[in-house]
Short mmCIF file of C-alpha atoms in Angstrom, two decimals:
data_model
loop_
_atom_site.label_atom_id
_atom_site.label_comp_id
_atom_site.label_asym_id
_atom_site.label_seq_id
_atom_site.Cartn_x
_atom_site.Cartn_y
_atom_site.Cartn_z
CA MET A 1 -31.45 4.08 36.64
CA THR A 2 -30.76 2.73 33.15
CA GLN A 3 -27.50 0.81 32.92
CA ARG A 4 -24.94 2.36 30.60
CA PRO A 5 -24.00 0.24 27.55
CA HIS A 6 -20.53 -1.26 27.90
CA VAL A 7 -18.00 -0.68 25.11
CA LEU A 8 -14.87 -2.85 25.12
CA VAL A 9 -12.08 -1.24 23.08
CA VAL A 10 -9.19 -3.54 22.20
CA GLY A 11 -6.12 -1.51 21.31
CA GLY A 12 -4.78 1.59 23.04
CA GLY A 13 -3.12 3.30 20.10
CA ILE A 14 -4.36 6.34 18.20
CA ALA A 15 -7.74 4.87 17.23
CA GLY A 16 -8.53 3.31 20.60
CA LEU A 17 -7.48 6.32 22.66
CA SER A 18 -9.45 8.66 20.38
CA LEU A 19 -12.60 6.59 20.81
CA ALA A 20 -12.16 6.32 24.58
CA ALA A 21 -11.72 10.10 24.74
CA ALA A 22 -14.75 10.78 22.54
CA LEU A 23 -17.35 8.60 24.29
CA ASP A 24 -19.36 10.40 26.96
CA PRO A 25 -18.64 8.61 30.27
CA GLU A 26 -22.08 9.62 31.53
CA ARG A 27 -23.66 7.57 28.76
CA TRP A 28 -21.14 4.77 28.13
CA ARG A 29 -19.09 2.43 30.26
CA VAL A 30 -15.77 2.03 28.48
CA THR A 31 -13.01 -0.52 29.02
CA LEU A 32 -9.74 0.02 27.15
CA VAL A 33 -7.41 -2.97 26.75
CA GLU A 34 -3.82 -2.64 25.56
CA GLY A 35 -1.18 -5.34 25.52
CA ARG A 36 1.78 -2.93 25.33
CA PRO A 37 0.90 0.13 27.39
CA GLU A 38 4.32 1.72 26.91
CA ARG A 39 3.63 2.04 23.15
CA ALA A 40 6.87 3.96 22.75
CA GLY A 41 8.14 2.65 19.42
CA ALA A 42 10.11 4.97 17.21
CA GLY A 43 9.35 8.65 17.21
CA ALA A 44 7.87 8.49 13.75
CA GLY A 45 6.49 11.60 12.12
CA LEU A 46 2.73 11.65 11.55
CA ALA A 47 0.62 13.89 9.35
CA LEU A 48 -2.42 15.55 10.88
CA TRP A 49 -4.72 16.72 8.11
CA PRO A 50 -7.26 19.51 8.72
CA GLY A 51 -10.20 17.17 9.27
CA ALA A 52 -8.30 15.24 11.91
CA LEU A 53 -7.22 18.48 13.61
CA ARG A 54 -10.84 19.57 13.83
CA ALA A 55 -11.68 16.21 15.38
CA LEU A 56 -8.83 16.63 17.86
CA ASP A 57 -10.19 20.09 18.70
CA ARG A 58 -13.37 18.35 19.82
CA LEU A 59 -11.30 16.20 22.17
CA GLY A 60 -9.65 19.28 23.64
CA VAL A 61 -6.15 18.51 22.38
CA GLY A 62 -6.02 20.25 18.99
CA GLU A 63 -4.55 23.52 20.21
CA GLY A 64 -1.76 21.81 22.11
CA LEU A 65 -0.92 19.59 19.16
CA ARG A 66 -0.71 22.60 16.87
CA ARG A 67 1.89 24.02 19.27
CA ASP A 68 3.74 20.69 19.40
CA SER A 69 3.78 20.22 15.62
CA VAL A 70 5.28 21.95 12.60
CA ALA A 71 3.94 22.93 9.21
CA PRO A 72 5.45 21.25 6.17
CA THR A 73 8.04 23.25 4.28
CA ASP A 74 8.28 23.68 0.53
CA GLY A 75 9.57 20.48 -1.01
CA ALA A 76 9.94 18.61 -4.26
CA LEU A 77 9.61 15.22 -5.86
CA ARG A 78 13.10 14.35 -7.00
CA ARG A 79 15.08 11.82 -8.98
CA PRO A 80 17.53 9.65 -7.03
CA ASP A 81 20.35 12.03 -7.93
CA GLY A 82 18.47 14.97 -6.40
CA ARG A 83 17.23 16.72 -9.53
CA ALA A 84 13.72 18.06 -8.96
CA LEU A 85 10.90 16.64 -11.06
CA VAL A 86 8.03 18.55 -9.46
CA HIS A 87 8.17 21.36 -6.92
CA LEU A 88 5.71 20.95 -4.04
CA PRO A 89 4.94 24.28 -2.34
CA ALA A 90 3.62 23.88 1.19
CA GLY A 91 0.91 26.49 0.59
CA ARG A 92 -1.87 26.83 3.13
CA SER A 93 -3.02 23.24 3.36
CA GLY A 94 -3.45 23.34 7.14
CA LEU A 95 -1.42 20.13 7.42
CA ARG A 96 0.68 19.69 10.57
CA LEU A 97 3.51 17.22 11.21
CA VAL A 98 3.79 15.77 14.71
CA ALA A 99 5.87 13.12 16.45
CA ARG A 100 3.90 9.98 17.24
CA PRO A 101 4.68 10.07 20.99
CA ALA A 102 3.32 13.62 21.22
CA LEU A 103 0.00 12.58 19.67
CA LEU A 104 -0.31 9.54 21.93
CA GLU A 105 0.47 11.58 25.04
CA ALA A 106 -2.15 14.18 24.10
CA LEU A 107 -4.79 11.51 23.54
CA GLU A 108 -3.91 9.84 26.84
CA ARG A 109 -4.62 13.12 28.63
CA ALA A 110 -8.00 13.36 26.90
CA VAL A 111 -9.26 9.96 28.09
CA PRO A 112 -11.72 10.40 30.99
CA GLU A 113 -10.69 8.96 34.34
CA GLN A 114 -13.87 6.84 34.34
CA VAL A 115 -12.46 4.66 31.53
CA ALA A 116 -11.38 1.28 32.93
CA ARG A 117 -7.91 0.11 31.86
CA ARG A 118 -6.65 -3.42 31.40
CA THR A 119 -3.16 -4.49 30.37
CA GLU A 120 -3.22 -7.84 28.60
CA GLU A 121 -2.62 -9.42 25.24
CA VAL A 122 -6.03 -10.40 23.88
CA ALA A 123 -5.95 -13.78 22.18
CA ASP A 124 -9.73 -14.33 22.15
CA PRO A 125 -11.53 -10.97 21.98
CA GLN A 126 -15.01 -12.50 21.81
CA ALA A 127 -14.42 -14.51 24.99
CA LEU A 128 -13.11 -11.41 26.76
CA ALA A 129 -16.18 -9.44 25.65
CA ASP A 130 -18.42 -12.21 27.00
CA ARG A 131 -16.54 -12.32 30.29
CA LEU A 132 -16.76 -8.55 30.78
CA GLY A 133 -20.36 -8.34 29.62
CA ALA A 134 -19.59 -5.93 26.76
CA ASP A 135 -22.41 -4.74 24.54
CA LEU A 136 -19.97 -3.64 21.85
CA LEU A 137 -16.51 -4.95 20.93
CA VAL A 138 -14.34 -2.44 19.07
CA GLY A 139 -11.23 -3.59 17.25
CA ALA A 140 -8.70 -0.76 17.36
CA ASP A 141 -5.81 -3.20 17.52
CA GLY A 142 -3.99 -2.40 14.31
CA VAL A 143 -3.14 -4.23 11.13
CA ARG A 144 -2.63 -7.54 12.97
CA SER A 145 -6.04 -7.19 14.60
CA ALA A 146 -7.13 -10.11 16.75
CA VAL A 147 -10.62 -8.62 16.82
CA ARG A 148 -10.83 -8.67 13.02
CA ARG A 149 -9.69 -12.29 12.88
CA SER A 150 -12.22 -13.26 15.54
CA ALA A 151 -15.18 -11.93 13.55
CA TRP A 152 -13.82 -12.30 10.00
CA PRO A 153 -11.56 -15.37 10.15
CA ARG A 154 -10.45 -15.05 6.53
CA ALA A 155 -9.64 -11.34 6.78
CA VAL A 156 -5.93 -11.73 7.51
CA GLU A 157 -3.37 -8.96 7.07
CA ARG A 158 -1.28 -9.19 3.93
CA PRO A 159 2.48 -8.79 3.61
CA THR A 160 3.63 -6.50 0.83
CA PRO A 161 6.86 -6.69 -1.19
CA TRP A 162 8.15 -3.61 0.61
CA VAL A 163 10.14 -3.01 3.74
CA ALA A 164 10.30 0.37 5.44
CA VAL A 165 13.07 1.91 7.52
CA ARG A 166 12.27 5.07 9.49
CA GLY A 167 14.20 7.32 11.80
CA THR A 168 14.64 10.82 13.18
CA THR A 169 17.53 13.21 13.67
CA ALA A 170 17.89 16.16 16.04
CA THR A 171 18.73 18.67 13.29
CA ALA A 172 16.33 20.47 10.98
CA PRO A 173 16.21 19.13 7.43
CA GLU A 174 18.22 20.89 4.74
CA VAL A 175 15.55 19.88 2.24
CA SER A 176 12.19 18.13 2.31
CA GLY A 177 10.22 16.04 -0.13
CA GLU A 178 10.49 12.62 -1.73
CA TRP A 179 12.89 10.84 -4.04
CA TRP A 180 11.55 8.17 -6.44
CA GLY A 181 13.50 5.88 -8.70
CA ARG A 182 15.29 2.60 -9.26
CA GLY A 183 12.51 0.73 -7.46
CA ARG A 184 12.99 2.74 -4.27
CA LEU A 185 11.44 5.59 -2.32
CA ALA A 186 12.98 8.03 0.15
CA GLY A 187 11.40 10.89 2.05
CA ILE A 188 12.49 13.68 4.38
CA SER A 189 10.22 16.01 6.34
CA PRO A 190 10.47 18.33 9.33
CA VAL A 191 9.13 17.31 12.74
CA PRO A 192 9.33 19.20 16.02
CA GLY A 193 12.95 19.20 17.11
CA GLY A 194 14.45 17.78 13.96
CA THR A 195 13.96 15.63 10.89
CA TYR A 196 11.88 12.56 10.12
CA TRP A 197 13.14 10.35 7.30
CA PHE A 198 11.84 7.16 5.75
CA LEU A 199 12.79 4.66 3.07
CA ALA A 200 10.82 1.93 1.32
CA TRP A 201 11.92 -0.65 -1.21
CA ARG A 202 11.18 -4.17 -2.38
CA SER A 203 13.15 -6.64 -0.30
CA ALA A 204 13.40 -10.34 0.44
CA LEU A 205 14.55 -9.76 4.03
CA PRO A 206 12.80 -12.39 6.17
CA GLY A 207 10.40 -11.75 9.00
CA ARG A 208 7.79 -9.19 9.97
CA ASP A 209 9.82 -7.10 12.42
CA LEU A 210 13.20 -6.90 10.76
CA ASP A 211 16.69 -6.81 12.18
CA PRO A 212 17.49 -3.07 11.97
CA ALA A 213 21.18 -3.69 11.31
CA ALA A 214 20.42 -5.98 8.36
CA ALA A 215 17.83 -3.57 6.99
CA LEU A 216 20.23 -0.62 7.28
CA ALA A 217 22.99 -2.57 5.56
CA GLU A 218 20.67 -3.41 2.66
CA ALA A 219 19.49 0.20 2.50
CA ARG A 220 23.02 1.60 2.40
CA ALA A 221 23.89 -0.71 -0.47
CA GLY A 222 20.69 -0.03 -2.37
CA TYR A 223 20.74 3.74 -1.95
CA ALA A 224 24.44 4.11 -2.80
CA GLY A 225 24.89 6.88 -5.33
CA TRP A 226 21.67 8.64 -4.38
CA ASP A 227 21.37 12.32 -3.50
CA PRO A 228 23.99 12.99 -0.77
CA ARG A 229 21.25 14.47 1.42
CA VAL A 230 19.66 11.01 1.56
CA SER A 231 22.87 9.01 1.87
CA ALA A 232 24.11 11.26 4.70
CA LEU A 233 21.09 10.33 6.82
CA LEU A 234 21.76 6.65 6.20
CA ALA A 235 25.44 7.00 7.01
CA ASP A 236 24.63 8.52 10.40
CA ALA A 237 21.78 6.14 11.30
CA GLU A 238 22.29 3.71 14.18
CA PRO A 239 20.40 0.38 14.19
CA GLU A 240 19.03 0.89 17.71
CA ALA A 241 17.50 4.24 16.70
CA VAL A 242 15.53 3.14 13.62
CA LEU A 243 12.34 1.21 13.02
CA ALA A 244 12.59 -1.48 10.34
CA GLN A 245 9.50 -3.42 9.32
CA ARG A 246 7.92 -5.39 6.55
CA ILE A 247 4.91 -3.33 5.44
CA HIS A 248 1.62 -5.17 5.95
CA VAL A 249 -1.79 -3.96 4.84
CA ALA A 250 -5.33 -4.83 5.85
CA PRO A 251 -7.36 -7.06 3.53
CA PRO A 252 -10.26 -5.60 1.55
CA MET A 253 -13.27 -5.29 3.85
CA ARG A 254 -16.86 -5.26 2.62
CA SER A 255 -18.11 -4.57 6.13
CA LEU A 256 -16.70 -3.08 9.31
CA VAL A 257 -19.50 -4.45 11.48
CA ALA A 258 -20.34 -8.05 12.41
CA GLY A 259 -22.90 -8.39 15.16
CA ARG A 260 -21.54 -6.51 18.18
CA THR A 261 -18.04 -6.21 16.63
CA VAL A 262 -16.79 -3.01 14.96
CA LEU A 263 -13.43 -2.17 13.37
CA LEU A 264 -11.68 1.17 13.11
CA GLY A 265 -8.26 2.55 12.24
CA ASP A 266 -5.63 0.18 10.91
CA ALA A 267 -7.71 -2.84 11.89
CA ALA A 268 -10.20 -1.67 9.26
CA HIS A 269 -7.99 -0.24 6.53
CA ALA A 270 -4.24 -0.39 7.25
CA MET A 271 -2.52 1.04 4.20
CA THR A 272 0.97 1.61 2.92
CA PRO A 273 2.41 4.68 4.68
CA ASN A 274 3.31 6.84 1.70
CA LEU A 275 0.11 8.95 1.70
CA GLY A 276 0.53 9.85 5.36
CA ARG A 277 -3.15 9.28 6.11
CA GLY A 278 -3.16 6.44 8.66
CA ALA A 279 -3.13 8.49 11.87
CA ALA A 280 -5.65 11.05 10.62
CA GLU A 281 -8.08 8.40 9.43
CA ALA A 282 -7.84 6.57 12.77
CA VAL A 283 -8.90 9.75 14.59
CA LEU A 284 -11.71 10.39 12.11
CA ASP A 285 -12.95 6.80 12.41
CA ALA A 286 -13.06 7.10 16.19
CA LEU A 287 -15.00 10.37 16.19
CA ALA A 288 -17.41 9.03 13.57
CA LEU A 289 -18.10 5.93 15.66
CA ALA A 290 -18.56 7.97 18.83
CA ASP A 291 -20.97 10.32 17.04
CA ALA A 292 -22.95 7.39 15.64
CA LEU A 293 -23.18 5.69 19.02
CA HIS A 294 -24.26 8.88 20.77
CA ARG A 295 -26.94 9.50 18.16
CA HIS A 296 -28.19 5.98 17.43
CA GLY A 297 -27.15 3.83 20.41
CA PRO A 298 -25.34 0.48 20.45
CA GLU A 299 -27.85 -1.32 18.23
CA CYS A 300 -27.97 1.04 15.23
CA GLY A 301 -24.84 3.15 15.78
CA PRO A 302 -22.34 0.71 14.24
CA ALA A 303 -24.26 0.56 10.96
CA ALA A 304 -24.43 4.36 10.82
CA TYR A 305 -20.68 4.52 11.41
CA GLN A 306 -20.05 2.03 8.61
CA ARG A 307 -22.13 4.02 6.14
CA ARG A 308 -20.07 7.09 6.93
CA ARG A 309 -16.57 5.62 6.91
CA ILE A 310 -16.17 2.37 4.98
CA VAL A 311 -15.84 3.88 1.50
CA VAL A 312 -13.29 6.48 2.62
CA GLY A 313 -11.05 3.98 4.37
CA GLN A 314 -11.15 1.34 1.65
CA ALA A 315 -10.55 3.92 -1.10
CA LEU A 316 -7.50 5.29 0.71
CA ARG A 317 -6.18 1.76 1.25
CA VAL A 318 -6.36 1.08 -2.50
CA THR A 319 -5.02 4.50 -3.50
CA SER A 320 -2.04 4.33 -1.17
CA GLY A 321 -1.10 0.92 -2.54
CA ALA A 322 -1.29 2.21 -6.10
CA MET A 323 0.91 5.17 -5.20
CA MET A 324 3.47 2.88 -3.58
CA HIS A 325 3.60 0.74 -6.72
CA LEU A 326 4.16 3.89 -8.79
CA ALA A 327 6.79 5.33 -6.46
CA THR A 328 8.82 2.11 -6.42
CA ALA A 329 8.35 1.11 -10.06
CA ARG A 330 11.42 -0.05 -11.93
CA LEU A 331 11.29 1.90 -15.16
CA PRO A 332 13.37 0.76 -18.13
CA ARG A 333 16.51 2.79 -18.67
CA ARG A 334 16.75 4.91 -21.77
CA THR A 335 19.13 3.59 -24.39
#
């Protein structure tokens, strides 16, 4: 009997779980390694675009996620004072908004029981792959990817000028959309069971994972005088219930494959969050890699995956950064 190729997946988030769920356990031996198996985090809202939903249908979880998600409502792009600049009808885009924990739980259920699980922080992915006898090492370990650094030592994540504060409330939003101006961005959208809100602005707050209380204090000062629908969310926010982070992005990547090592998801193209494409692209990366491996095997599959996905991911990374610069631009005041 031919031995199944062994795929070592480092990272048990959206990208890693999607790949583990998509690989046929009759053809592949899969080991999934995650340093933080609880992965709870904040209940951030995620956008599932139609292509990602079709991919999730293939994993058997699309129908359930449609039930556990909501469609976007009509919104607008507004000035800080709330006056609408552009109305944004929801239309029939097929987009769904889901809470991050719901997506992770659905993907967990889709992972075959044959997948081996390990709980450990991976400092040396190449050594772990050698020790386990892996034929393929997949970096699905996010923007701070240890796998990426192990194969591309100069490809280090980059801090941006922006910090982001995100939270949820248990009440439905009165309004949805985004507010741009004065070098700041705010957004409100519906999620199942309530509202997801987010802020981003240029900040000198130190550190990668920020003190939520300090970030909220800076936000309340900076967003003073904004649309009351934004300031009310900030007034009610509690530090222990928000996620406050310096936004980091992946470096430009000319290749996603180096020998037996492959990158997907945020490890390959982590972008600023304002386009809402990170989760969807992670799922699409995973399904594209699984398809390529099933069709071409471990030797040629990674190259086929790269041909299919590298341009999309890198283009979105650049575009999202450009949109963030535009959204948080400081325009001169009229005199």
